[in-house]
PDB file of C-alpha atoms and ligand atoms in Angstrom:
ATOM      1  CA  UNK A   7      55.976 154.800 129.478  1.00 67.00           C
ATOM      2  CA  UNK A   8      56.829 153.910 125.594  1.00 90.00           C
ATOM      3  CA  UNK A   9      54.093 151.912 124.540  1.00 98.00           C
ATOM      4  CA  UNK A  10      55.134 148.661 121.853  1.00 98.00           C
ATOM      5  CA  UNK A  11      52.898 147.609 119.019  1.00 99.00           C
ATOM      6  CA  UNK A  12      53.604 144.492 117.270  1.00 98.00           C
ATOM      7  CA  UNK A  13      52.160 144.903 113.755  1.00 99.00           C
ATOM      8  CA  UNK A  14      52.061 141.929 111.721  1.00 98.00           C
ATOM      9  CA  UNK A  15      52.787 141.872 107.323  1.00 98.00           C
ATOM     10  CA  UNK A  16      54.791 144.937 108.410  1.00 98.00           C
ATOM     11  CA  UNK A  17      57.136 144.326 105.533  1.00 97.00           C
ATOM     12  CA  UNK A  18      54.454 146.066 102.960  1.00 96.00           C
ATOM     13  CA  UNK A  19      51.816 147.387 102.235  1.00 97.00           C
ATOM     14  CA  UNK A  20      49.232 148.971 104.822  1.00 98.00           C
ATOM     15  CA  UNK A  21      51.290 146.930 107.651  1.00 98.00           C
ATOM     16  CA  UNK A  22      54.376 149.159 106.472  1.00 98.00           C
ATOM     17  CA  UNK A  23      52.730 152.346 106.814  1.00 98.00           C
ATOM     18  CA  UNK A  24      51.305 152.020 110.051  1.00 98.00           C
ATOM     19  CA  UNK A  25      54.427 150.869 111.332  1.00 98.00           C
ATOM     20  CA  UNK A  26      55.788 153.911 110.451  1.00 98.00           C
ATOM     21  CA  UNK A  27      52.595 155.698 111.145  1.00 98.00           C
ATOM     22  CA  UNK A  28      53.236 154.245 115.082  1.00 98.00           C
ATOM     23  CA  UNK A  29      57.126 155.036 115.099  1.00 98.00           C
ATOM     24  CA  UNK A  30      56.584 158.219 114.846  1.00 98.00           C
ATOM     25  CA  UNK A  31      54.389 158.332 117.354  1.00 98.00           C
ATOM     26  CA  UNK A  32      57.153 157.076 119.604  1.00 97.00           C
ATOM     27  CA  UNK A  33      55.725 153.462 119.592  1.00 98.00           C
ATOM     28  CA  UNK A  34      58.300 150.540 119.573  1.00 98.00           C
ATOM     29  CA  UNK A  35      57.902 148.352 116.608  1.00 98.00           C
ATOM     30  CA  UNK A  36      57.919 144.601 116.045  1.00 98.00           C
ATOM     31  CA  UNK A  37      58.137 144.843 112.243  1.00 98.00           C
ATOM     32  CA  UNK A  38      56.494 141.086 111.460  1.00 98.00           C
ATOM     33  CA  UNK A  39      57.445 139.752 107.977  1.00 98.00           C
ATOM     34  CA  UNK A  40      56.922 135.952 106.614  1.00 97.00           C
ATOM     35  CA  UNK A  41      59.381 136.084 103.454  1.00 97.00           C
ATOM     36  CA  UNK A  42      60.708 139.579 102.923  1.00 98.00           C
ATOM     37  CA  UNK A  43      63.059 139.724 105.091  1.00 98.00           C
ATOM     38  CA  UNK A  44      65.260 142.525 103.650  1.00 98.00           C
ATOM     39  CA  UNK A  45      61.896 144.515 103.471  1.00 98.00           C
ATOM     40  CA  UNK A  46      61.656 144.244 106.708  1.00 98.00           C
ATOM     41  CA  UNK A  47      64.362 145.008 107.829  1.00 98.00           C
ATOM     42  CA  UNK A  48      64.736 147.972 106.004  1.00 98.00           C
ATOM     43  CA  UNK A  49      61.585 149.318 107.531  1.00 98.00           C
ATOM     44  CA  UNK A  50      63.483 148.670 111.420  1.00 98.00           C
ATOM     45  CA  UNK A  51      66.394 150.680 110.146  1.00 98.00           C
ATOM     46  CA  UNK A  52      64.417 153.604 108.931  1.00 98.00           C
ATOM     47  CA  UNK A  53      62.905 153.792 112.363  1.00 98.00           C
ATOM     48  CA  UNK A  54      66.025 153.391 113.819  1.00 98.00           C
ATOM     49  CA  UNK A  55      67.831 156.324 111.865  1.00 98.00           C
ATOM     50  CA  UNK A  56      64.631 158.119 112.661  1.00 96.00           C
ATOM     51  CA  UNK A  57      65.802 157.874 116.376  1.00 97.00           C
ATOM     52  CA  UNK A  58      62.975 155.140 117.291  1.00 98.00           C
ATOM     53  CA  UNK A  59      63.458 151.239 118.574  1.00 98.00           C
ATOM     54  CA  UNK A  60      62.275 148.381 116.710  1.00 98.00           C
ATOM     55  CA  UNK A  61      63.107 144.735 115.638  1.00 98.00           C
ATOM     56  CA  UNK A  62      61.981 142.315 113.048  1.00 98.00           C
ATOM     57  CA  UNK A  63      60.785 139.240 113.607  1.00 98.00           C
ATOM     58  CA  UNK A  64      59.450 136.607 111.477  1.00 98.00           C
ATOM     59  CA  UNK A  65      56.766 134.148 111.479  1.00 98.00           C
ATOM     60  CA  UNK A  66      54.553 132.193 109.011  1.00 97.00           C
ATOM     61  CA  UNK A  67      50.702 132.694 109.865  1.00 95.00           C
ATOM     62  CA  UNK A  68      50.086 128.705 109.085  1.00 93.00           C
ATOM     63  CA  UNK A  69      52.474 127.456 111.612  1.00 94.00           C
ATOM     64  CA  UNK A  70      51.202 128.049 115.181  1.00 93.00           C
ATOM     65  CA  UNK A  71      54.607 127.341 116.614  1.00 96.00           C
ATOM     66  CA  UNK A  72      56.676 130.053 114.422  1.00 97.00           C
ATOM     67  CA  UNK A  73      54.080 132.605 116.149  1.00 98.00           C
ATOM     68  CA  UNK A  74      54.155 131.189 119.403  1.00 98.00           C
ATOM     69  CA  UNK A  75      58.023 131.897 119.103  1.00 98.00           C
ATOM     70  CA  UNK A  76      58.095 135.436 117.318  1.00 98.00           C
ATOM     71  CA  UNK A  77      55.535 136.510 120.317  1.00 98.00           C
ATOM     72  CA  UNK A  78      58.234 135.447 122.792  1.00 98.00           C
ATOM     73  CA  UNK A  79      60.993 136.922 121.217  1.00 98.00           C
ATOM     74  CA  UNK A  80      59.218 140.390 120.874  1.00 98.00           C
ATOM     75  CA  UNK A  81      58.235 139.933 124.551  1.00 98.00           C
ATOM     76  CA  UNK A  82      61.374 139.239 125.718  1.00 98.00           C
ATOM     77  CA  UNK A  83      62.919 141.957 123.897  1.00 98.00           C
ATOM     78  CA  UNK A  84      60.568 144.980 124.882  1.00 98.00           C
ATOM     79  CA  UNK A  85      59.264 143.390 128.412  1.00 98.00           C
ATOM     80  CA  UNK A  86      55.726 144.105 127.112  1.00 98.00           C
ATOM     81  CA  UNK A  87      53.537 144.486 123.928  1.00 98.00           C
ATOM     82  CA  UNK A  88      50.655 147.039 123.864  1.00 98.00           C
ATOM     83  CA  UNK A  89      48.988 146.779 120.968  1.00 99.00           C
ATOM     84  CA  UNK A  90      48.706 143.937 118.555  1.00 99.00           C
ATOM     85  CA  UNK A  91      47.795 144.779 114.373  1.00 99.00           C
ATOM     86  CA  UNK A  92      47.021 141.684 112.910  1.00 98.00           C
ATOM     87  CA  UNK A  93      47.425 142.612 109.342  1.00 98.00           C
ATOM     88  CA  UNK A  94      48.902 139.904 107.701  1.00 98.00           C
ATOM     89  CA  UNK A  95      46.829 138.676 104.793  1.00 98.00           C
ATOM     90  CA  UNK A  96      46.266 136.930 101.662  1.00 98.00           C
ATOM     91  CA  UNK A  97      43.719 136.574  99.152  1.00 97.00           C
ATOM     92  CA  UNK A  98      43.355 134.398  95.941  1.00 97.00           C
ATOM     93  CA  UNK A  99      40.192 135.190  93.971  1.00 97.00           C
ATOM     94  CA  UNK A 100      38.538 132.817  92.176  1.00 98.00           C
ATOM     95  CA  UNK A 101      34.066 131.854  91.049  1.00 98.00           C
ATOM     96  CA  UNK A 102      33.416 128.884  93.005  1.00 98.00           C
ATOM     97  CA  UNK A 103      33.138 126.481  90.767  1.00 98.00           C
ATOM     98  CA  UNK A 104      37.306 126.980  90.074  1.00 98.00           C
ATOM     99  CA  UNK A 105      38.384 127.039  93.649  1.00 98.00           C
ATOM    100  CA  UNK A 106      39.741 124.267  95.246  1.00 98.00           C
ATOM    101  CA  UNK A 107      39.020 123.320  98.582  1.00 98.00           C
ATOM    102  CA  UNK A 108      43.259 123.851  98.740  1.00 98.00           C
ATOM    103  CA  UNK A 109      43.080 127.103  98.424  1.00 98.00           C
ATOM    104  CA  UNK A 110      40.043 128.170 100.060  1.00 98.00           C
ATOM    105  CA  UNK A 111      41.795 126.587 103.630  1.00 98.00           C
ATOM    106  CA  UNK A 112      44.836 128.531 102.519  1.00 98.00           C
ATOM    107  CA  UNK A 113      43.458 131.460 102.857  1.00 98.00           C
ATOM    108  CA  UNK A 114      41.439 130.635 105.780  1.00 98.00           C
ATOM    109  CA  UNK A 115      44.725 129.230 107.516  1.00 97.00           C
ATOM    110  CA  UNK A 116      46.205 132.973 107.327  1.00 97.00           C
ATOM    111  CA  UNK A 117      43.632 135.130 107.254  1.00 98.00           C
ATOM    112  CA  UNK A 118      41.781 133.532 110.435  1.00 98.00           C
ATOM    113  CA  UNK A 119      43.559 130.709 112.320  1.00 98.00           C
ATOM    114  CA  UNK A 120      47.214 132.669 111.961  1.00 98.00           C
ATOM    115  CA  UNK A 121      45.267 136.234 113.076  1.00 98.00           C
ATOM    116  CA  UNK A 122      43.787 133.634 115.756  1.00 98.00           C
ATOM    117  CA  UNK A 123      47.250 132.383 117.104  1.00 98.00           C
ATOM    118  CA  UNK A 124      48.309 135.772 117.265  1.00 98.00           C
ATOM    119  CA  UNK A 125      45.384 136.827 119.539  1.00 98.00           C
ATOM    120  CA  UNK A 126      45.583 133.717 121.680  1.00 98.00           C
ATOM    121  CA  UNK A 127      49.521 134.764 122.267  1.00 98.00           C
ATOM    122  CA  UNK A 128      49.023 138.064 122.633  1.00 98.00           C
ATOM    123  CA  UNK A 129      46.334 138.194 124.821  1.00 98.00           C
ATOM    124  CA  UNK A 130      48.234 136.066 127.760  1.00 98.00           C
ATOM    125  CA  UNK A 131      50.805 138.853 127.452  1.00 98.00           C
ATOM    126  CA  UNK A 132      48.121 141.350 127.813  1.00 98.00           C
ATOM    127  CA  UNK A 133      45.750 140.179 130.530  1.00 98.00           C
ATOM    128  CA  UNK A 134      49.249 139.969 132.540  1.00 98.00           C
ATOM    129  CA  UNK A 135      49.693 143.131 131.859  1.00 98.00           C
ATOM    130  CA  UNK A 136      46.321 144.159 132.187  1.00 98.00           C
ATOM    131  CA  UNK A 137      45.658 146.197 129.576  1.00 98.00           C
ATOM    132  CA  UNK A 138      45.874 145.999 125.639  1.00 98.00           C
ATOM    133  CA  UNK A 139      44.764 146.677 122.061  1.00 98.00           C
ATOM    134  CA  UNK A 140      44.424 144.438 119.601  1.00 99.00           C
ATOM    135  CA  UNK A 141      43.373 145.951 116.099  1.00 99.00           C
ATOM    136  CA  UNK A 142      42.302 142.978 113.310  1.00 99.00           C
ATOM    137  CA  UNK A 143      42.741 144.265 109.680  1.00 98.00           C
ATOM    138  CA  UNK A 144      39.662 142.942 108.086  1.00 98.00           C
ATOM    139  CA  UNK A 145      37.671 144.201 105.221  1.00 98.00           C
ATOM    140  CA  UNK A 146      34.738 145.138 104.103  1.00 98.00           C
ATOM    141  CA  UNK A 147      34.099 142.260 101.677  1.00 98.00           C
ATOM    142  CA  UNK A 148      33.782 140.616 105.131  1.00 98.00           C
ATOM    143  CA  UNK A 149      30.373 142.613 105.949  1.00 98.00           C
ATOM    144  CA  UNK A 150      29.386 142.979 102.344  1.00 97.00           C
ATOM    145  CA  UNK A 151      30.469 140.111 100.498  1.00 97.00           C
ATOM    146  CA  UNK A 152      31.970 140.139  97.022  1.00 96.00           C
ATOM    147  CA  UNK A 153      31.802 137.635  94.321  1.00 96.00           C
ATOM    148  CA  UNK A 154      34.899 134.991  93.715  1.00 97.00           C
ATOM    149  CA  UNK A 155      35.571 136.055  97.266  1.00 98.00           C
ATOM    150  CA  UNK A 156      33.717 133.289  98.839  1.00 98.00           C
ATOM    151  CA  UNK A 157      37.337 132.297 100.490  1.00 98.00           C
ATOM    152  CA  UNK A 158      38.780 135.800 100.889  1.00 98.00           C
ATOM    153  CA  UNK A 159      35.425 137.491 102.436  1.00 98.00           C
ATOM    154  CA  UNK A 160      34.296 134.478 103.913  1.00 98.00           C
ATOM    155  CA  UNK A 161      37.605 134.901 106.485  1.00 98.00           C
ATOM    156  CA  UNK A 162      37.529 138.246 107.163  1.00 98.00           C
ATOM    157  CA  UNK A 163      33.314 137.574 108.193  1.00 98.00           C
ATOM    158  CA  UNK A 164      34.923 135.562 110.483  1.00 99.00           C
ATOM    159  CA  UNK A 165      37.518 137.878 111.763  1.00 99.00           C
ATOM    160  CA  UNK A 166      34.691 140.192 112.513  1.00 99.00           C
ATOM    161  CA  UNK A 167      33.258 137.813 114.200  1.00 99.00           C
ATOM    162  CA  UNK A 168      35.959 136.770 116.363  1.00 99.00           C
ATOM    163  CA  UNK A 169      36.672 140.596 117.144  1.00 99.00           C
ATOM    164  CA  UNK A 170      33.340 140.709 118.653  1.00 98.00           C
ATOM    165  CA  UNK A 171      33.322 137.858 120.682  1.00 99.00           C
ATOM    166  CA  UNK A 172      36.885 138.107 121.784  1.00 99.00           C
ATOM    167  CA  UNK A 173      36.245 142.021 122.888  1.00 99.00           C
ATOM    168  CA  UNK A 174      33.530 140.697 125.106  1.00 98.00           C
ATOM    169  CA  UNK A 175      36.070 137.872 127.027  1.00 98.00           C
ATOM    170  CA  UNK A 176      38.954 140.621 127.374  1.00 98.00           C
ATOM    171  CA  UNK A 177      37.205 143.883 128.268  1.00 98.00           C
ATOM    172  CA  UNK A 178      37.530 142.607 131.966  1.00 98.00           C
ATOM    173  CA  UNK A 179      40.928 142.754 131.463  1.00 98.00           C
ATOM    174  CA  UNK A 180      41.429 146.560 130.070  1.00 98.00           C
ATOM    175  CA  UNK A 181      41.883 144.875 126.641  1.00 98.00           C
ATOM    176  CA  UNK A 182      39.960 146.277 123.667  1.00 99.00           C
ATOM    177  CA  UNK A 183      39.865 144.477 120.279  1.00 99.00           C
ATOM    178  CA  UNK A 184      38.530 146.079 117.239  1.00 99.00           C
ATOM    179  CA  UNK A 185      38.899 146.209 113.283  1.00 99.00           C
ATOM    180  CA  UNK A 186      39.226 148.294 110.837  1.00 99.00           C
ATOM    181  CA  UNK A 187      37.656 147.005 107.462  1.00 98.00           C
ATOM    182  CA  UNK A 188      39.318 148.951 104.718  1.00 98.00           C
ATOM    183  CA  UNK A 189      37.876 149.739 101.308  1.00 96.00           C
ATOM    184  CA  UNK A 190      40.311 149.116  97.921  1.00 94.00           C
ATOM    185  CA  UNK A 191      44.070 150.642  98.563  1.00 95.00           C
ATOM    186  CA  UNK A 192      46.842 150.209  96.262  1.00 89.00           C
ATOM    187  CA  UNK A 193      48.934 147.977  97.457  1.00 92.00           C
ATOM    188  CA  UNK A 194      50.649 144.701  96.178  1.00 91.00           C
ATOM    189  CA  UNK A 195      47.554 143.096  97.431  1.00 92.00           C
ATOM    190  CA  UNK A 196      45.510 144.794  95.044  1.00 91.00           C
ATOM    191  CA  UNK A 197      48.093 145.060  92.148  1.00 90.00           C
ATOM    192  CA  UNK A 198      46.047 142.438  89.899  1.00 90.00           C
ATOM    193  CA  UNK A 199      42.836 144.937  90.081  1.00 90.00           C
ATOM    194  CA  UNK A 200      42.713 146.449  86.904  1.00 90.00           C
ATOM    195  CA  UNK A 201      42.016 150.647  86.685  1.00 92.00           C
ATOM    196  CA  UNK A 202      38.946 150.438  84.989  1.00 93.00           C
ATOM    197  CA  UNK A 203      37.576 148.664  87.721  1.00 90.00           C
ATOM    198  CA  UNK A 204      39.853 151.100  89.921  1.00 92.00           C
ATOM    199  CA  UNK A 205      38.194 154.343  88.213  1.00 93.00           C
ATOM    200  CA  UNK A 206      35.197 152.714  88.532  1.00 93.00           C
ATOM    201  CA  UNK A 207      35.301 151.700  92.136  1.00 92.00           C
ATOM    202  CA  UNK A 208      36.817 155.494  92.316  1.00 94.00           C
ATOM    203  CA  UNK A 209      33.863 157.180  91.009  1.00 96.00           C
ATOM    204  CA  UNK A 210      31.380 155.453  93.733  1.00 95.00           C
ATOM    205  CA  UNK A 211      32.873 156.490  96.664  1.00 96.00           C
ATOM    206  CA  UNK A 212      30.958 159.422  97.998  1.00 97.00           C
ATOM    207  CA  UNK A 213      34.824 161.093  99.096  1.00 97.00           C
ATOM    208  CA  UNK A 214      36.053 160.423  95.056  1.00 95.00           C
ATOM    209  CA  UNK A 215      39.157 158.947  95.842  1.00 95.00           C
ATOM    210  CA  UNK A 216      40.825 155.771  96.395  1.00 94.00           C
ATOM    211  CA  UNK A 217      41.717 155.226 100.088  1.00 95.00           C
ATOM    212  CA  UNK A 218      45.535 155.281 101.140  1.00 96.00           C
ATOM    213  CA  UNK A 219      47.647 153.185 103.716  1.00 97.00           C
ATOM    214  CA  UNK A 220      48.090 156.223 105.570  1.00 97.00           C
ATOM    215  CA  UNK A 221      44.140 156.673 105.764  1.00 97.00           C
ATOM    216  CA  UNK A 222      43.967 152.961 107.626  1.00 98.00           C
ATOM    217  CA  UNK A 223      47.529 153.804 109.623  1.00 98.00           C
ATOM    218  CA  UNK A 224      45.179 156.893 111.460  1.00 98.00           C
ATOM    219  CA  UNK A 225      42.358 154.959 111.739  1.00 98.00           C
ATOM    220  CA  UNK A 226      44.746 152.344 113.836  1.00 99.00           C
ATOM    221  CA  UNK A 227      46.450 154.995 115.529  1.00 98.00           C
ATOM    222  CA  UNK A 228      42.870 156.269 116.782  1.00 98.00           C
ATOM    223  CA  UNK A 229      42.077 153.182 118.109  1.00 99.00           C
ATOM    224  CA  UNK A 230      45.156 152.778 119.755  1.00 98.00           C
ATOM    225  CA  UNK A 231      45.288 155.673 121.623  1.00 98.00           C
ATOM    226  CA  UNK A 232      43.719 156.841 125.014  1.00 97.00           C
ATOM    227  CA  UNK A 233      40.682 158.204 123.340  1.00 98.00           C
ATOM    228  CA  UNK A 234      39.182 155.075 122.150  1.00 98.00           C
ATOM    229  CA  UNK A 235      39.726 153.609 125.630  1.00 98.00           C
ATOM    230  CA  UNK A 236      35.710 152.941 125.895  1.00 98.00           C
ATOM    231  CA  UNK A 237      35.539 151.319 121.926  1.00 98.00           C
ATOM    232  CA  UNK A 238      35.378 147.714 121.384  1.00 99.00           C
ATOM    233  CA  UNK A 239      33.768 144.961 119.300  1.00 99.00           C
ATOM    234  CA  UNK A 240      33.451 147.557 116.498  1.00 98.00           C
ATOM    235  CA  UNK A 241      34.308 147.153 112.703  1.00 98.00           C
ATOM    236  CA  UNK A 242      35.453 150.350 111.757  1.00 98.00           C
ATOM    237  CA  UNK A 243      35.170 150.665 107.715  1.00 98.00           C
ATOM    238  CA  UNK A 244      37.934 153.225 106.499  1.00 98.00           C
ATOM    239  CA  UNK A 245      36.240 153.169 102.747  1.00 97.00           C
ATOM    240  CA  UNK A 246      35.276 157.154 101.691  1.00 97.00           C
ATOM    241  CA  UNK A 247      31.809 156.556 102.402  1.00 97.00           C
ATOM    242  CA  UNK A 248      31.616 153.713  99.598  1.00 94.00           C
ATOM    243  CA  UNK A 249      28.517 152.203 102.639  1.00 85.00           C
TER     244      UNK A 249
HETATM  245  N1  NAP B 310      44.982 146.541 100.030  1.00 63.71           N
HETATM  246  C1  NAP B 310      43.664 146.565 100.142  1.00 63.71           C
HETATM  247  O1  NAP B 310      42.950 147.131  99.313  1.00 63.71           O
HETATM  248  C2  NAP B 310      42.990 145.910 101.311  1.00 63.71           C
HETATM  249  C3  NAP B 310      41.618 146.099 101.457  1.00 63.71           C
HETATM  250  C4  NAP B 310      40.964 145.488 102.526  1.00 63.71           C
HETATM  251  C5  NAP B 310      41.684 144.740 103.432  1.00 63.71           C
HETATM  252  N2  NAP B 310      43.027 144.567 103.269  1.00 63.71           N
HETATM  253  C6  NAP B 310      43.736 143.750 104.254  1.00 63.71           C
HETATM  254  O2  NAP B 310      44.835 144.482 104.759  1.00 63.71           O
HETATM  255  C7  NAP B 310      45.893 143.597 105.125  1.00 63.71           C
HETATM  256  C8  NAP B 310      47.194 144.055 104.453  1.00 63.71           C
HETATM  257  O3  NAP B 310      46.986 144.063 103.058  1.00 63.71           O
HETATM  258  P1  NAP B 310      48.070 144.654 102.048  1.00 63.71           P
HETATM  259  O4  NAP B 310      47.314 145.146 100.888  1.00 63.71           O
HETATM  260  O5  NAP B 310      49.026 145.544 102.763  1.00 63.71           O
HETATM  261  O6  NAP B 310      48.816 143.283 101.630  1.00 63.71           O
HETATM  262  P2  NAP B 310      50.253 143.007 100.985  1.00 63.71           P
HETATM  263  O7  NAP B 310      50.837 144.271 100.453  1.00 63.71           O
HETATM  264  O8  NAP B 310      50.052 141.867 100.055  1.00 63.71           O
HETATM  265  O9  NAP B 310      51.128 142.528 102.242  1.00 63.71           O
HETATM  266  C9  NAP B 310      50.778 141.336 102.888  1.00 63.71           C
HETATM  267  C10 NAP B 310      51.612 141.158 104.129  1.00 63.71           C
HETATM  268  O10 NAP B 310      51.198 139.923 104.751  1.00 63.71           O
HETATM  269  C11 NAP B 310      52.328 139.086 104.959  1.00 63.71           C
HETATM  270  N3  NAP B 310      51.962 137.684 104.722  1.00 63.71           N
HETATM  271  C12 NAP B 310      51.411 137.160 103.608  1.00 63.71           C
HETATM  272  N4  NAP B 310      51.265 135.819 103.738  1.00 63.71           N
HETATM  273  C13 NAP B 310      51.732 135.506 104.974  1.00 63.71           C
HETATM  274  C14 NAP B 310      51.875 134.283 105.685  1.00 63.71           C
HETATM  275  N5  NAP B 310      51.507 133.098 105.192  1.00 63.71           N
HETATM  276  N6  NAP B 310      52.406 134.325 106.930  1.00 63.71           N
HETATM  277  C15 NAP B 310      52.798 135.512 107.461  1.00 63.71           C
HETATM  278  N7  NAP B 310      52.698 136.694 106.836  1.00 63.71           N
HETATM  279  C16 NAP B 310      52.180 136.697 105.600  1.00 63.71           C
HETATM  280  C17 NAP B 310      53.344 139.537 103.935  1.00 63.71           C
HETATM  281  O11 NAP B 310      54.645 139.202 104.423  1.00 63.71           O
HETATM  282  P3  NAP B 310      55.935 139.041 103.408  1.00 63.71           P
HETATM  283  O12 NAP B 310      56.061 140.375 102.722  1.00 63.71           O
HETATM  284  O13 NAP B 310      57.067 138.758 104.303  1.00 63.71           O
HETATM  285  O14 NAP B 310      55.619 137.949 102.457  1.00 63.71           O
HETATM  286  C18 NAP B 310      53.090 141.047 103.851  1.00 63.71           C
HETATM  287  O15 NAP B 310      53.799 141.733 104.858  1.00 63.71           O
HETATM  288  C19 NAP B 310      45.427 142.204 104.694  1.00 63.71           C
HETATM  289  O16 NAP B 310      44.904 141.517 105.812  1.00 63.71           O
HETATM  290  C20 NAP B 310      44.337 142.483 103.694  1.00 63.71           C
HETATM  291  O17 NAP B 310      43.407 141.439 103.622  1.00 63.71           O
HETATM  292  C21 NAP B 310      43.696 145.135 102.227  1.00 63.71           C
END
């Protein structure tokens, strides 16, 4: 049976790879976006010339109704949805004494409570069904903390969290739900980091190089797949050995 992952921020970045990444592996796509739509759709026609199915769908992670109704249509379109990627993020750095309590919810509204929607959605699907993956896209800020992250790590600690406590309510339903906390890779997200810091950041990691989307899209597929069938509640960090 053709398995469907819905992977959300699938317009760039890391979510762009691993829907790609999953394509080929003869996954159907639900290529999520919140504003780039042409991105987005360029990455379903790709798969489509490629010979594979998928559809875009949009939805903003701080409107609990948008997600309700991109879950539907993906549901109605495929008849099922297999594995959920929340990867959908945001960050916006700043030393506490400069953030506003504005922008600390913002990120907090998409990095947990829009991930948190998409669970809740999801998981109805899946405990129908009776058996699902759902993959968070944290980071390892979120175990390790960083400073002027206080926002930014402080929601993906609580992503972890909620991975762990919601793999112990669906593992009676064949559901596992894990994430993969990735080290620094160049994406638009990290754009503002400057390379000095980059080389730096390089130089520590016991592997000596800076990780790729394609490193995180394996570590997805992995978990995924049939042979992580007995792995959940686990923070995975894809970082070169950086700890
Ligand atoms: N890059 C890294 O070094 C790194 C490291 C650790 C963890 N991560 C995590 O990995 C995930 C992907 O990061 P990335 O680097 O690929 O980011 P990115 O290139 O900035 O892409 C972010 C994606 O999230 C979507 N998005 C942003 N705000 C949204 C909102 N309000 N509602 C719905 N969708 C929204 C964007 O959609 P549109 O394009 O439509 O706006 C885009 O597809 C994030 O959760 C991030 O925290 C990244």
């Amino acid at each position: 049976m053709e398995r469907v992952a819905f992977i959300t921020g699938a317009s760039r970045g890391l979510g762009k790879a691993m829907a790609y990444a999953f394509a080929k592996k003869d996954y159907a796509i639900a290529v999520h976006y919140n504003t780039a739509k042409d991105d987005a759709e360029k990455v379903v026609n790709d798969i489509i010339n490629l010979g594979g199915k998928a559809l875009a769908v949009s939805a903003s992670l701080s409107n609990f109704a948008s997600i309700s109704s991109a879950v539907n249509t993906v549901h109605q379109h495929f008849g099922q949805i297999d594995v959920l990627i929340n990867n959908a993020g945001i960050k916006d750095d700043a030393p506490i004494n400069e953030l506003t309590l504005k922008t600390f919810q913002e990120v907090f509204d998409v990095n947990v409570t829009g991930a948190w929607c998409f669970m809740k959605e999801v998981s109805r699907i899946m405990m129908k069904q009776h058996r699902g993956r759902i993959i968070n896209i944290s980071s390892g800020v979120g175990t390790y903390g960083r400073q002027n992250q206080t926002n930014y790590a402080g929601s993906k600690g609580a992503l972890n969290a909620i991975t762990k406590s919601l793999s112990k309510e669906l593992g009676p339903f064949n559901i596992t739900v894990n994430a993969i906390a990735p080290g620094l890779i160049e994406t638009d997200m990290t754009a503002d980091v400057n390379s000095v810091h980059k080389e730096k950041y390089r130089q520590e990691i016991p592997l000596q190089r800076l990780g790729l989307p394609e490193d995180i899209a394996n570590a997805a597929l992995f978990l995924a797949s049939d042979k992580a069938s007995f792995i959940s509640g686990q923070i995975l960090h894809v970082n070169g050995g950086l700890r």
